[in-house]
Coordinates of C-alpha atoms and ligand atoms in Angstrom, one line a residue:
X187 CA 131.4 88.2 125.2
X188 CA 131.8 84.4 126.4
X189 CA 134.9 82.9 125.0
X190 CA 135.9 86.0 122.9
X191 CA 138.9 84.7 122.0
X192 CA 138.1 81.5 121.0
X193 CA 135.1 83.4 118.8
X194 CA 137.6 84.9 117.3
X195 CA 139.9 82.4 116.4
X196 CA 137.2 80.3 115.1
X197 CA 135.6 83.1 112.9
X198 CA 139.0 84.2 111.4
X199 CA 138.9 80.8 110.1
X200 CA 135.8 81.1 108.6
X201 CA 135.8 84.2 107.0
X202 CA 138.0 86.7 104.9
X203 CA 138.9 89.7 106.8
X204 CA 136.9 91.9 105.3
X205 CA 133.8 90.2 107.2
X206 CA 134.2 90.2 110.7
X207 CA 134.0 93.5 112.1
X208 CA 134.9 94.0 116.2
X209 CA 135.6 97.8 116.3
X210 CA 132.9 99.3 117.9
X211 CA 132.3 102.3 115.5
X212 CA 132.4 99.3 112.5
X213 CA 130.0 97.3 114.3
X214 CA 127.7 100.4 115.1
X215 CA 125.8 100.7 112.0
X216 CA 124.7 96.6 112.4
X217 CA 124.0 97.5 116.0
X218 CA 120.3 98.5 115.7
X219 CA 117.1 98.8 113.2
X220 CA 114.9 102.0 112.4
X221 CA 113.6 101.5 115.8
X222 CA 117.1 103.3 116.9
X223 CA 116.8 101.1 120.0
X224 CA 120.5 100.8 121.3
X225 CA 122.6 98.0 120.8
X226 CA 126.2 97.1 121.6
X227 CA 127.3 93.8 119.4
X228 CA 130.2 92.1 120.5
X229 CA 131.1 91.2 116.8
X230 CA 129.3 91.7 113.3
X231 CA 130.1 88.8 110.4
X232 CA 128.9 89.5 106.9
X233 CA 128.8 86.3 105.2
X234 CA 129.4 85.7 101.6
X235 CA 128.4 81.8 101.6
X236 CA 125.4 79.5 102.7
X237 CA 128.3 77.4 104.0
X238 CA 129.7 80.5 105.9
X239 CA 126.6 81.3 107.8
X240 CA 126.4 77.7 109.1
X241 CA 129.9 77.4 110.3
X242 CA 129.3 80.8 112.3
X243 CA 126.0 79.3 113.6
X244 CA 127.9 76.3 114.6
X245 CA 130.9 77.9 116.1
X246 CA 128.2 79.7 118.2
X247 CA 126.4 77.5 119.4
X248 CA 129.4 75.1 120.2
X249 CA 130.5 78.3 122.5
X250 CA 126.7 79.1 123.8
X251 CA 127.2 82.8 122.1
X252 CA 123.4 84.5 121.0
X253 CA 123.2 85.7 117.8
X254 CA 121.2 87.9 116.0
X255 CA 120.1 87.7 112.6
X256 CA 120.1 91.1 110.5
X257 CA 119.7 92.7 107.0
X258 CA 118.6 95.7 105.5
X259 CA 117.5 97.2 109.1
X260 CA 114.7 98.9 108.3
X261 CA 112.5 97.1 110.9
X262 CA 110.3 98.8 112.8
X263 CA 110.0 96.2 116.3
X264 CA 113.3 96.1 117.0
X265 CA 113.8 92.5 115.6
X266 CA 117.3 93.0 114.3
X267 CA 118.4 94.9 117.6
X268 CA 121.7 93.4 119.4
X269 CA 121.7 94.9 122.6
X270 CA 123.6 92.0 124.9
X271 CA 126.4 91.5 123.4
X272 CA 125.5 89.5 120.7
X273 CA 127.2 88.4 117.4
X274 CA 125.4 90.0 114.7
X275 CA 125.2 87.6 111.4
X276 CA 124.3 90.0 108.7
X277 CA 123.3 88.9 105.1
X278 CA 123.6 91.7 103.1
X279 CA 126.4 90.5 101.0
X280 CA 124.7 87.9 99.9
X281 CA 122.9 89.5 96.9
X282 CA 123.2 86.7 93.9
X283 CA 119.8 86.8 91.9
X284 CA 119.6 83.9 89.5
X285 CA 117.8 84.3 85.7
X286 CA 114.4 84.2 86.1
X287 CA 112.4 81.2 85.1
X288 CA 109.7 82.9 83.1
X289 CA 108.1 79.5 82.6
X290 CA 107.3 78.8 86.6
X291 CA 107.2 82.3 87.1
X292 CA 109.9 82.3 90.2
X293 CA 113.3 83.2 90.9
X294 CA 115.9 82.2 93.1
X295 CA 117.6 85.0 95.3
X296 CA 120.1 84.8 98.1
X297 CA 118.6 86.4 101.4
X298 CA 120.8 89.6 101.5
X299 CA 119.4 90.8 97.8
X300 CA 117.6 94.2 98.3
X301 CA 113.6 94.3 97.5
X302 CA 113.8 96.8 95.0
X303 CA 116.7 94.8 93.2
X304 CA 114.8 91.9 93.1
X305 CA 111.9 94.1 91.4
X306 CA 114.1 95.8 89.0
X307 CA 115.5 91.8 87.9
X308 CA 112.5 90.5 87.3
X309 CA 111.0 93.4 85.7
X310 CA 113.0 92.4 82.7
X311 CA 110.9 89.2 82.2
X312 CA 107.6 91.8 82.9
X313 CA 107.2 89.6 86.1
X314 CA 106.7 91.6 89.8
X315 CA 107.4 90.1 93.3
X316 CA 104.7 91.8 94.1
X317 CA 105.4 92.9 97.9
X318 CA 106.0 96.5 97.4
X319 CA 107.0 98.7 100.5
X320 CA 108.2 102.2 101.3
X321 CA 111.4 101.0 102.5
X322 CA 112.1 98.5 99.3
X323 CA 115.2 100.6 98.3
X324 CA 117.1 99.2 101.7
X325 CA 114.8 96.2 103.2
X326 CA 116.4 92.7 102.1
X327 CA 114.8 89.6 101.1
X328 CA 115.4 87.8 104.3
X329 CA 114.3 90.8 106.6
X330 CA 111.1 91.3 104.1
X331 CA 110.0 87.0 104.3
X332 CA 111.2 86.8 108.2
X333 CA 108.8 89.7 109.2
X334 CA 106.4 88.5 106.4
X335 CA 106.4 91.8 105.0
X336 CA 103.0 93.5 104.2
X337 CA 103.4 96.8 102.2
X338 CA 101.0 99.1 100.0
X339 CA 99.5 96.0 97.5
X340 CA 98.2 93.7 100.4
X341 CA 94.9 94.3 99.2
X342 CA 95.4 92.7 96.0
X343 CA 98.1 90.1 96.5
X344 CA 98.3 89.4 100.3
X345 CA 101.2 89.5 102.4
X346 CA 105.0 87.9 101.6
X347 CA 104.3 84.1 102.6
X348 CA 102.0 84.0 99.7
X349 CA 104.8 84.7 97.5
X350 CA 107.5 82.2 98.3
X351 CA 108.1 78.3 97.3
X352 CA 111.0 77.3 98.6
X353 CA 113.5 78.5 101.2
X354 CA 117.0 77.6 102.1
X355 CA 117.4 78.2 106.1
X356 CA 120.5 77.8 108.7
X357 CA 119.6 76.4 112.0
X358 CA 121.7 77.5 115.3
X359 CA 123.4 74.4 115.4
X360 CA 124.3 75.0 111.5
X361 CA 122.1 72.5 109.6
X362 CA 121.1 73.7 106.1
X363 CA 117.5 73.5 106.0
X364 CA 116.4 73.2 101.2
X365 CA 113.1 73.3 101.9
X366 CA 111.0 72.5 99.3
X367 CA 113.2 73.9 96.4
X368 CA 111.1 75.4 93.5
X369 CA 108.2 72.6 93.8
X370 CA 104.7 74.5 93.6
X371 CA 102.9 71.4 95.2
X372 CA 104.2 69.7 98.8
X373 CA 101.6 67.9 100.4
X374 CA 104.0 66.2 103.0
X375 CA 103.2 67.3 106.4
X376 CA 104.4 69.8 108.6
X377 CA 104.6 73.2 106.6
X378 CA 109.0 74.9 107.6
X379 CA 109.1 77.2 105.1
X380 CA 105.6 79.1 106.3
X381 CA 106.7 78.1 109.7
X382 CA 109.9 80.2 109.4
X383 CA 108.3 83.2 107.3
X384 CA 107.3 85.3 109.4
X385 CA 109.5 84.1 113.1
X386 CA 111.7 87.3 113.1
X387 CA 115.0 85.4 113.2
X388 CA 114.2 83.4 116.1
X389 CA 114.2 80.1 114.1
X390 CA 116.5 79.8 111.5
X391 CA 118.6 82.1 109.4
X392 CA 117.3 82.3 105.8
X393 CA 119.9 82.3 103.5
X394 CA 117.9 81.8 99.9
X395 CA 114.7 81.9 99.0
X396 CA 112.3 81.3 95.4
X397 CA 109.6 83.7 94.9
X398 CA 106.9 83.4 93.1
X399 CA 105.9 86.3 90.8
X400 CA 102.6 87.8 88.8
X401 CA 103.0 89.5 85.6
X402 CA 103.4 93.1 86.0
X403 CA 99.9 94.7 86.3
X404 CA 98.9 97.0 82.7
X405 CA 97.3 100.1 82.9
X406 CA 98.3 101.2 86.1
X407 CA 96.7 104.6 87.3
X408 CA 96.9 106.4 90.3
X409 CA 93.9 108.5 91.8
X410 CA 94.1 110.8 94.4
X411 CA 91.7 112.6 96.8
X412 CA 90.5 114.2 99.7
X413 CA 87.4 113.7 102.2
X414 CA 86.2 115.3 105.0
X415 CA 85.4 112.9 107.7
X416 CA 86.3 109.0 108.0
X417 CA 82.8 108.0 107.0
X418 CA 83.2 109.4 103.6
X419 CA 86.4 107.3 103.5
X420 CA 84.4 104.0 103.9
X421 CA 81.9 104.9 101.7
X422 CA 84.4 105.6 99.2
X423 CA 86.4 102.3 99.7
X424 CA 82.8 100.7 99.2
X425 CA 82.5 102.5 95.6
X426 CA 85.8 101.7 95.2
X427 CA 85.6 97.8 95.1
X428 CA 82.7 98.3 93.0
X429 CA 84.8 100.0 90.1
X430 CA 85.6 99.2 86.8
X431 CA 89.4 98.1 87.9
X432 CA 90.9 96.0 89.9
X433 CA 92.1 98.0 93.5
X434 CA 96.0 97.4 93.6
X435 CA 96.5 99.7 96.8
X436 CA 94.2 102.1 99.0
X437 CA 96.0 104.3 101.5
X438 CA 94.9 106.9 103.5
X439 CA 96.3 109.6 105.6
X440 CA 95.4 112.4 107.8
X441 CA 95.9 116.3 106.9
X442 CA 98.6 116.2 109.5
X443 CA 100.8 113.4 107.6
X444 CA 100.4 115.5 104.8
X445 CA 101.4 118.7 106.5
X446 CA 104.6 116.9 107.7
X447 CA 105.7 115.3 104.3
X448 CA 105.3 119.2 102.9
X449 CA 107.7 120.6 106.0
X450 CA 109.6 118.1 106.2
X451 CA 110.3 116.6 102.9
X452 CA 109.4 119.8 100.7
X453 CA 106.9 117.8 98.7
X454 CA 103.6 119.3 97.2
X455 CA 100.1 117.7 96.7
X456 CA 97.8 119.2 93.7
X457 CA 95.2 118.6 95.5
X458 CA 92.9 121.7 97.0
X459 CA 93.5 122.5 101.1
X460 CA 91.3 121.7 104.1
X461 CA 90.2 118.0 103.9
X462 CA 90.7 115.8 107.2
X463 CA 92.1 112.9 105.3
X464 CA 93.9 111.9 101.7
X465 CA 93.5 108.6 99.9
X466 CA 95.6 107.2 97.0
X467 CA 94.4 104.8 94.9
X468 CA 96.3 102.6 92.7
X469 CA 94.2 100.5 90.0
X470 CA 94.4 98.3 87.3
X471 CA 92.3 100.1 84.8
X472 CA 89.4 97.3 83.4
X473 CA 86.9 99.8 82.2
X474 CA 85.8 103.6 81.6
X475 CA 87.6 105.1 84.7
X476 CA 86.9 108.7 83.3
X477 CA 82.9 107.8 83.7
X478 CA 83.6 106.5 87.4
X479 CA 85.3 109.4 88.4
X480 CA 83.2 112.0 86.9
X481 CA 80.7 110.5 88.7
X482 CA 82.4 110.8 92.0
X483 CA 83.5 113.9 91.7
X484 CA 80.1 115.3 91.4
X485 CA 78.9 113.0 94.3
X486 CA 79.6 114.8 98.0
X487 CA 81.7 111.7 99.4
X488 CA 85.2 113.2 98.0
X489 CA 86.2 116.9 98.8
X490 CA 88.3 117.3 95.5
X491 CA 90.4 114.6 93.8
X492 CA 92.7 113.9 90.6
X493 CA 93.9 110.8 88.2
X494 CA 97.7 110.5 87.5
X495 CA 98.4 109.5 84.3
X496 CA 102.1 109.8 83.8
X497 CA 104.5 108.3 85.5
X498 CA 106.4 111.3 86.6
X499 CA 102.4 112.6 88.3
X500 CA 102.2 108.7 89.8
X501 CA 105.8 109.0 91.5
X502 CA 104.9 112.4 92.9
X503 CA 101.5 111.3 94.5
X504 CA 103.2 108.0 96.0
X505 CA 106.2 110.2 97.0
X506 CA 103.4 111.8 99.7
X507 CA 102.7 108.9 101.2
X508 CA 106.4 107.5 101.3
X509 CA 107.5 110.3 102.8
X510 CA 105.1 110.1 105.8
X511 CA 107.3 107.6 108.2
X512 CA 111.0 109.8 107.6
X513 CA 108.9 112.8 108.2
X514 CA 107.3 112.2 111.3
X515 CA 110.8 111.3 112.1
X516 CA 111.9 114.5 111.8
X517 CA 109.4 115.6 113.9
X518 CA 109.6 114.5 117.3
X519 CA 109.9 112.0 119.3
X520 CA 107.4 109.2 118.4
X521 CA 105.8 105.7 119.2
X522 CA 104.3 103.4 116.7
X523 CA 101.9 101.1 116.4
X524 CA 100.9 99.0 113.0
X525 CA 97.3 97.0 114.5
X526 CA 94.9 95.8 112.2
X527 CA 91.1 94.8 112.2
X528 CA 88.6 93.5 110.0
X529 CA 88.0 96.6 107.6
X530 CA 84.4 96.5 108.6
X531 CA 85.3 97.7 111.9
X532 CA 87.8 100.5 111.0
X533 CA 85.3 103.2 111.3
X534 CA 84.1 102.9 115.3
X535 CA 87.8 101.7 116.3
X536 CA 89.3 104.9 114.5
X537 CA 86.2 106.7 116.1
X538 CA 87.3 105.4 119.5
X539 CA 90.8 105.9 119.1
X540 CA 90.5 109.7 118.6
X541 CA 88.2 110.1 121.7
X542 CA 90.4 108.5 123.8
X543 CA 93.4 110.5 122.6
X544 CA 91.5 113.7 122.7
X545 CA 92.4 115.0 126.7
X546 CA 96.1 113.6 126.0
X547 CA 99.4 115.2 125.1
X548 CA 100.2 113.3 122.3
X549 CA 99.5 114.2 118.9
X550 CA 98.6 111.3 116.3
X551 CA 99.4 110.9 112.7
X552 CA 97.4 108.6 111.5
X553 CA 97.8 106.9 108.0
X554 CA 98.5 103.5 106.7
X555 CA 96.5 100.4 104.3
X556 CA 93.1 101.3 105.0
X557 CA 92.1 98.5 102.6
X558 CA 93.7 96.0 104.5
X559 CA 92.3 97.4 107.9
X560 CA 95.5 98.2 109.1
X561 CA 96.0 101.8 110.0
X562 CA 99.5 103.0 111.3
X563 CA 99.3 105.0 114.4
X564 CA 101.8 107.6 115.0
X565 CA 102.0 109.2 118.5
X566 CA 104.5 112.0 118.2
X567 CA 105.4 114.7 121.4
X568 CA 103.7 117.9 121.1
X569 CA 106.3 120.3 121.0
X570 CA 104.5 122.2 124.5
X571 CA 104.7 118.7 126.6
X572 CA 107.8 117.6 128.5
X573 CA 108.6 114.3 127.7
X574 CA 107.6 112.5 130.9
X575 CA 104.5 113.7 130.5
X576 CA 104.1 112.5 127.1
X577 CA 105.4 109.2 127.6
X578 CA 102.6 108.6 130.6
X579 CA 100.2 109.5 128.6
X580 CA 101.5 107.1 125.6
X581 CA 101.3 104.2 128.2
X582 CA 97.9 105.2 128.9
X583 CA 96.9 105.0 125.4
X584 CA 98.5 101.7 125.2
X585 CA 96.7 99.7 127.5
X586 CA 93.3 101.5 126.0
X587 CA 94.7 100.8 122.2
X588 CA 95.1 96.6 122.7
X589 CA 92.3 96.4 124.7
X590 CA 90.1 98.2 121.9
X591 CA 91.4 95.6 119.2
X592 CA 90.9 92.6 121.2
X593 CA 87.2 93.5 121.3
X594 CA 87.1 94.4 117.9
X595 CA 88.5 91.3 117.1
X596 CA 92.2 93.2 115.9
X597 CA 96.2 92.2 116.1
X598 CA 98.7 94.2 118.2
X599 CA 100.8 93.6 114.9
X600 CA 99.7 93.6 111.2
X601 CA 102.5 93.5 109.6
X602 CA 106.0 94.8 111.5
X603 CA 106.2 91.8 113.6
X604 CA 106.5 91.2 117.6
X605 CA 110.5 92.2 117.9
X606 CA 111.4 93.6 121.4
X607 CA 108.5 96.5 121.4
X608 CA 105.6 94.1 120.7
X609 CA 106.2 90.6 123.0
X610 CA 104.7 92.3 126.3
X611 CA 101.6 91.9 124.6
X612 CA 101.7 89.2 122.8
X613 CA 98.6 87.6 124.9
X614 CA 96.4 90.1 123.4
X615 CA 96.5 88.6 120.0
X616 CA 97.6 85.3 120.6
X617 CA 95.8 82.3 123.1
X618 CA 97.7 80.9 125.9
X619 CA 97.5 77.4 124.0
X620 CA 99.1 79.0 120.9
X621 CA 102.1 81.0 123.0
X622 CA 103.1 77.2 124.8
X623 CA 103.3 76.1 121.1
X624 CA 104.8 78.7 120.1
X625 CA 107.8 78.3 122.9
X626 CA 108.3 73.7 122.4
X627 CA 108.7 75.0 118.6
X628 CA 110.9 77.7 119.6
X629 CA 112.9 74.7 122.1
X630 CA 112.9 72.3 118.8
X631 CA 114.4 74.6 116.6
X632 CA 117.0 76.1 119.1
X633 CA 116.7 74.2 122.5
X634 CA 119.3 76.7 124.2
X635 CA 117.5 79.8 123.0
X636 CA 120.9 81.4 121.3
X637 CA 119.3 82.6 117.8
X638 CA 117.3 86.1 118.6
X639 CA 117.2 85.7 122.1
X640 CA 114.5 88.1 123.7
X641 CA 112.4 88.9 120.4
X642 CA 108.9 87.9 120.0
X643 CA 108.2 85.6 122.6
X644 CA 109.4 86.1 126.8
X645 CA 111.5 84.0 128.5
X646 CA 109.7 81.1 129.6
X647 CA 106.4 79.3 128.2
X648 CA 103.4 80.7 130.2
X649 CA 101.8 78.1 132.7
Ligands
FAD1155 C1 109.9 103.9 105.6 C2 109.5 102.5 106.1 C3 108.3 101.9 105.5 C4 107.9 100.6 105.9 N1 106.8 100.1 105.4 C5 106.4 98.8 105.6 C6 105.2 98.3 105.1 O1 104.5 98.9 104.4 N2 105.0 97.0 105.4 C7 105.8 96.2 106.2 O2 105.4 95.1 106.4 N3 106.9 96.8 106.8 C8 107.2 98.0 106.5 N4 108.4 98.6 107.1 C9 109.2 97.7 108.0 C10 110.4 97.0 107.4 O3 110.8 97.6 106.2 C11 110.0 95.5 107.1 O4 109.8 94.9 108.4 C12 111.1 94.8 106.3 O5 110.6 93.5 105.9 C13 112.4 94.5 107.1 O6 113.4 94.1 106.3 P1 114.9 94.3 106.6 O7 115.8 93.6 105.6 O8 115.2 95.7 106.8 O9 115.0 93.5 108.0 P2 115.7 93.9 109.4 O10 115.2 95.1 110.0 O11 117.2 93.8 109.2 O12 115.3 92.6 110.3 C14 113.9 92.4 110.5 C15 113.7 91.1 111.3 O13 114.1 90.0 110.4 C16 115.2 89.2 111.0 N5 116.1 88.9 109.8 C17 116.6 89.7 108.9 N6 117.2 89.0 107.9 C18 117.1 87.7 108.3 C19 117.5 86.5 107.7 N7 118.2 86.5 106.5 N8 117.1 85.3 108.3 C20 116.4 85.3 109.4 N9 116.0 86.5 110.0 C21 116.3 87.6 109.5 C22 115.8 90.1 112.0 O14 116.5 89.4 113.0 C23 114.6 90.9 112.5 O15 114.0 90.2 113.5 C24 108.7 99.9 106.8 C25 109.9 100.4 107.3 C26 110.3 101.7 107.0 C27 111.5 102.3 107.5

């Protein structure tokens, strides 16, 4: 690192011991995401204080050292990857959750506070955060609102921007941003808090946030079946939004998810064998579910399927489709890609996908938010190809993949973000007009491009 010592020096008076780490086996845990991209950070700090993230920020950029912003590292881009060198500012001490203001329905929460913390607070008051994701037991606050964090309920209550009123943000040169505060209504200009949701830590470091919750949905159900073919998955989305409930999440996978989650992760479905794909339902009951499933079940679109009642029978059907990322972890190696599309078009793109792939050695797992459009594509090695062989043929697929969205009108990225893996091909989903924006506000917010450097966007604006 660039003036080391004087890093040092200046962060020792900063911070307690206890928070600046320099070993390289201490620092090696804060070195890269569940991407497992390597990294080599020159210095980790783990802030207790707003105040203590921007005097870091400031000593940094007073000695031109990058800095990379990090929390519960379950990001799947690379976003929280230091790989130069950097210092690695990580929030996960800060965790303070004020009471929650059952009156405006929000709560205040310091950045580092884990997602399913912040559930399990406000669930006391019967009020939900409602972004709810597989990796909510380790994914932070700040991570989950600077990827603007999707998850399983998207199709009922959107993504994380729709949840948050107010943020308190560090800049590099260690201004602290209160924007907006708990005020619902802000019609004065320019938009910072929706303009640093979402920038992966390349704008500002988010040190606080208020969410804004929903009371805890009644009468929560989970259903559970199996099709044959993707068409009788549409067609039974279709019935689904005509149901007498309210669709809180509709996720599909493929017979090969579900054979990995049972290897791998010993778990058992109920359901009977030889379908193509699985789909679980959550719903907010509103009528005579019994009727509407009857009904289904003697209809050929589903192959066999089942309503969870109790919560113990809930947990173990969501428990299959949790375990689908770690399992195909344990499988091989594997390259992701979360695209979406307008749902409309998920049946021909899926069609297309799995022609193309057909003649390649790659094997897919396919699963995701089919009601959202966005399908996760798993390409995992087949245990008879060598990996140069496989990793050709990924590239291949690639190129075909992003070219396949574009004319279906898709995103490279629904809902991980750009990070490292994704800014290549950033000008498939994003306008050459847009990127130059995107770099003057990258140059206003951090003119000597220290914060993130080398996530989402390239080095230099295009022409
Ligand atoms: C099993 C599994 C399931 C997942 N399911 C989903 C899903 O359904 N939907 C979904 O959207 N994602 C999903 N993810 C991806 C991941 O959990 C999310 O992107 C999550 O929001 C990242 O939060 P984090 O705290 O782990 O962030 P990190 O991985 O630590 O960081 C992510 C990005 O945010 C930046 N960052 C972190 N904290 C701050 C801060 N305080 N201020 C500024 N920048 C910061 C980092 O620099 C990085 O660019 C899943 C991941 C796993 C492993």
């Amino acid at each position: 690192m660039k003036n080391e010592s004087l890093f040092l020096s200046g962060a020792k008076e900063i911070l307690s011991p206890d928070s600046l780490l320099t070993e390289p086996e201490e620092c090696a845990p804060f070195a890269s995401d569940w991407t497992r991209l390597p990294g080599n950070p020159s210095a980790v700090v783990l802030p207790k204080t707003t105040a203590q993230v921007a005097s870091i920020l400031k000593l940094c950029q007073n000695l031109k050292i990058p800095v990379v912003p990090s929390g519960g590292r379950t990001g799947l881009c690379g976003g929280a990857v230091a790989s130069k060198g950097e210092v690695v500012v990580n929030l996960s001490r800060m965790t303070q959750l004020t009471p929650v203001n059952v009156a405006s329905r929000t709560v205040r929460v310091q950045a580092g506070a884990v997602t399913q913390s912040v559930h399990e607070h406000c669930a006391k008051a019967g009020l939900l955060w409602p972004i709810d994701l597989a990796a909510k037991g380790s994914s932070e606050i700040g991570g989950n609102l600077s990827t603007n964090a999707g998850g399983v309920r998207v199709i009922r209550y959107g993504m994380s921007r729709r949840w948050v009123v107010g943020l308190q943000a560090v800049t590099m040169n260690g201004e602290i941003l209160e924007l907006n505060e708990a005020v619902e209504k802000n019609n004065t200009g320019y938009d910072l808090v929706q303009l640093i949701i979402g920038s992966e830590g390349t704008l500002a470091v988010i040190t606080e946030a208020t969410l804004k919750l929903v009371p805890i949905p009644k009468n929560v159900s989970v259903l559970f079946f199996s099709v044959d073919d993707l068409p009788s998955l549409l067609k039974l989305f279709e019935i689904a939004r005509k149901g007498p409930f309210e669709v809180l999440a509709f996720e599909f996978f493929s017979a090969k998810c579900l054979q990995a989650v049972e290897e791998k992760l010993h778990r058992r479905s109920r359901l009977s064998r030889g379908a193509e794909y699985y789909v679980l339902m959550e719903i907010e009951e509103q009528g005579r579910v019994d009727d509407w499933l009857s009904q289904l079940l003697e209809s050929t679109i589903v192959q066999d399927g089942l309503l969870a009642h109790s919560s113990q029978e809930q947990r173990d059907v969501w428990a299959l489709r949790e375990g689908i990322t770690e399992s195909i972890a344990l499988t091989g190696p594997v390259r992701k890609y979360d695209v979406s599309l307008p749902v409309t078009r998920m049946l021909s793109f899926l069609g297309e996908v799995l022609e193309s792939i057909r003649n390649l050695r790659i094997e897919l797992f396919l699963f995701g938010h089919f009601g959202d459009g966005s399908p996760h594509l798993n390409l995992v090695k087949p245990a008879n190809a060598s990996l140069e062989d496989y990793e050709k043929d990924c590239d291949r697929f690639e190129e075909k993949l992003f070219h396949l969205l574009k004319e279906n009108g898709g995103s490279i990225s629904a809902e991980h973000g750009v990070g490292i893996l994704r800014k290549n091909w950033l000008t498939f989903s994003r306008s050459k007009t847009e990127l130059a924006l995107y770099h003057a506000i990258k140059k206003a917010f951090d003119p000597d491009g220290l914060l993130n450097p080398g996530k989402v966007l390239g080095q230099r604006s295009p022409g």
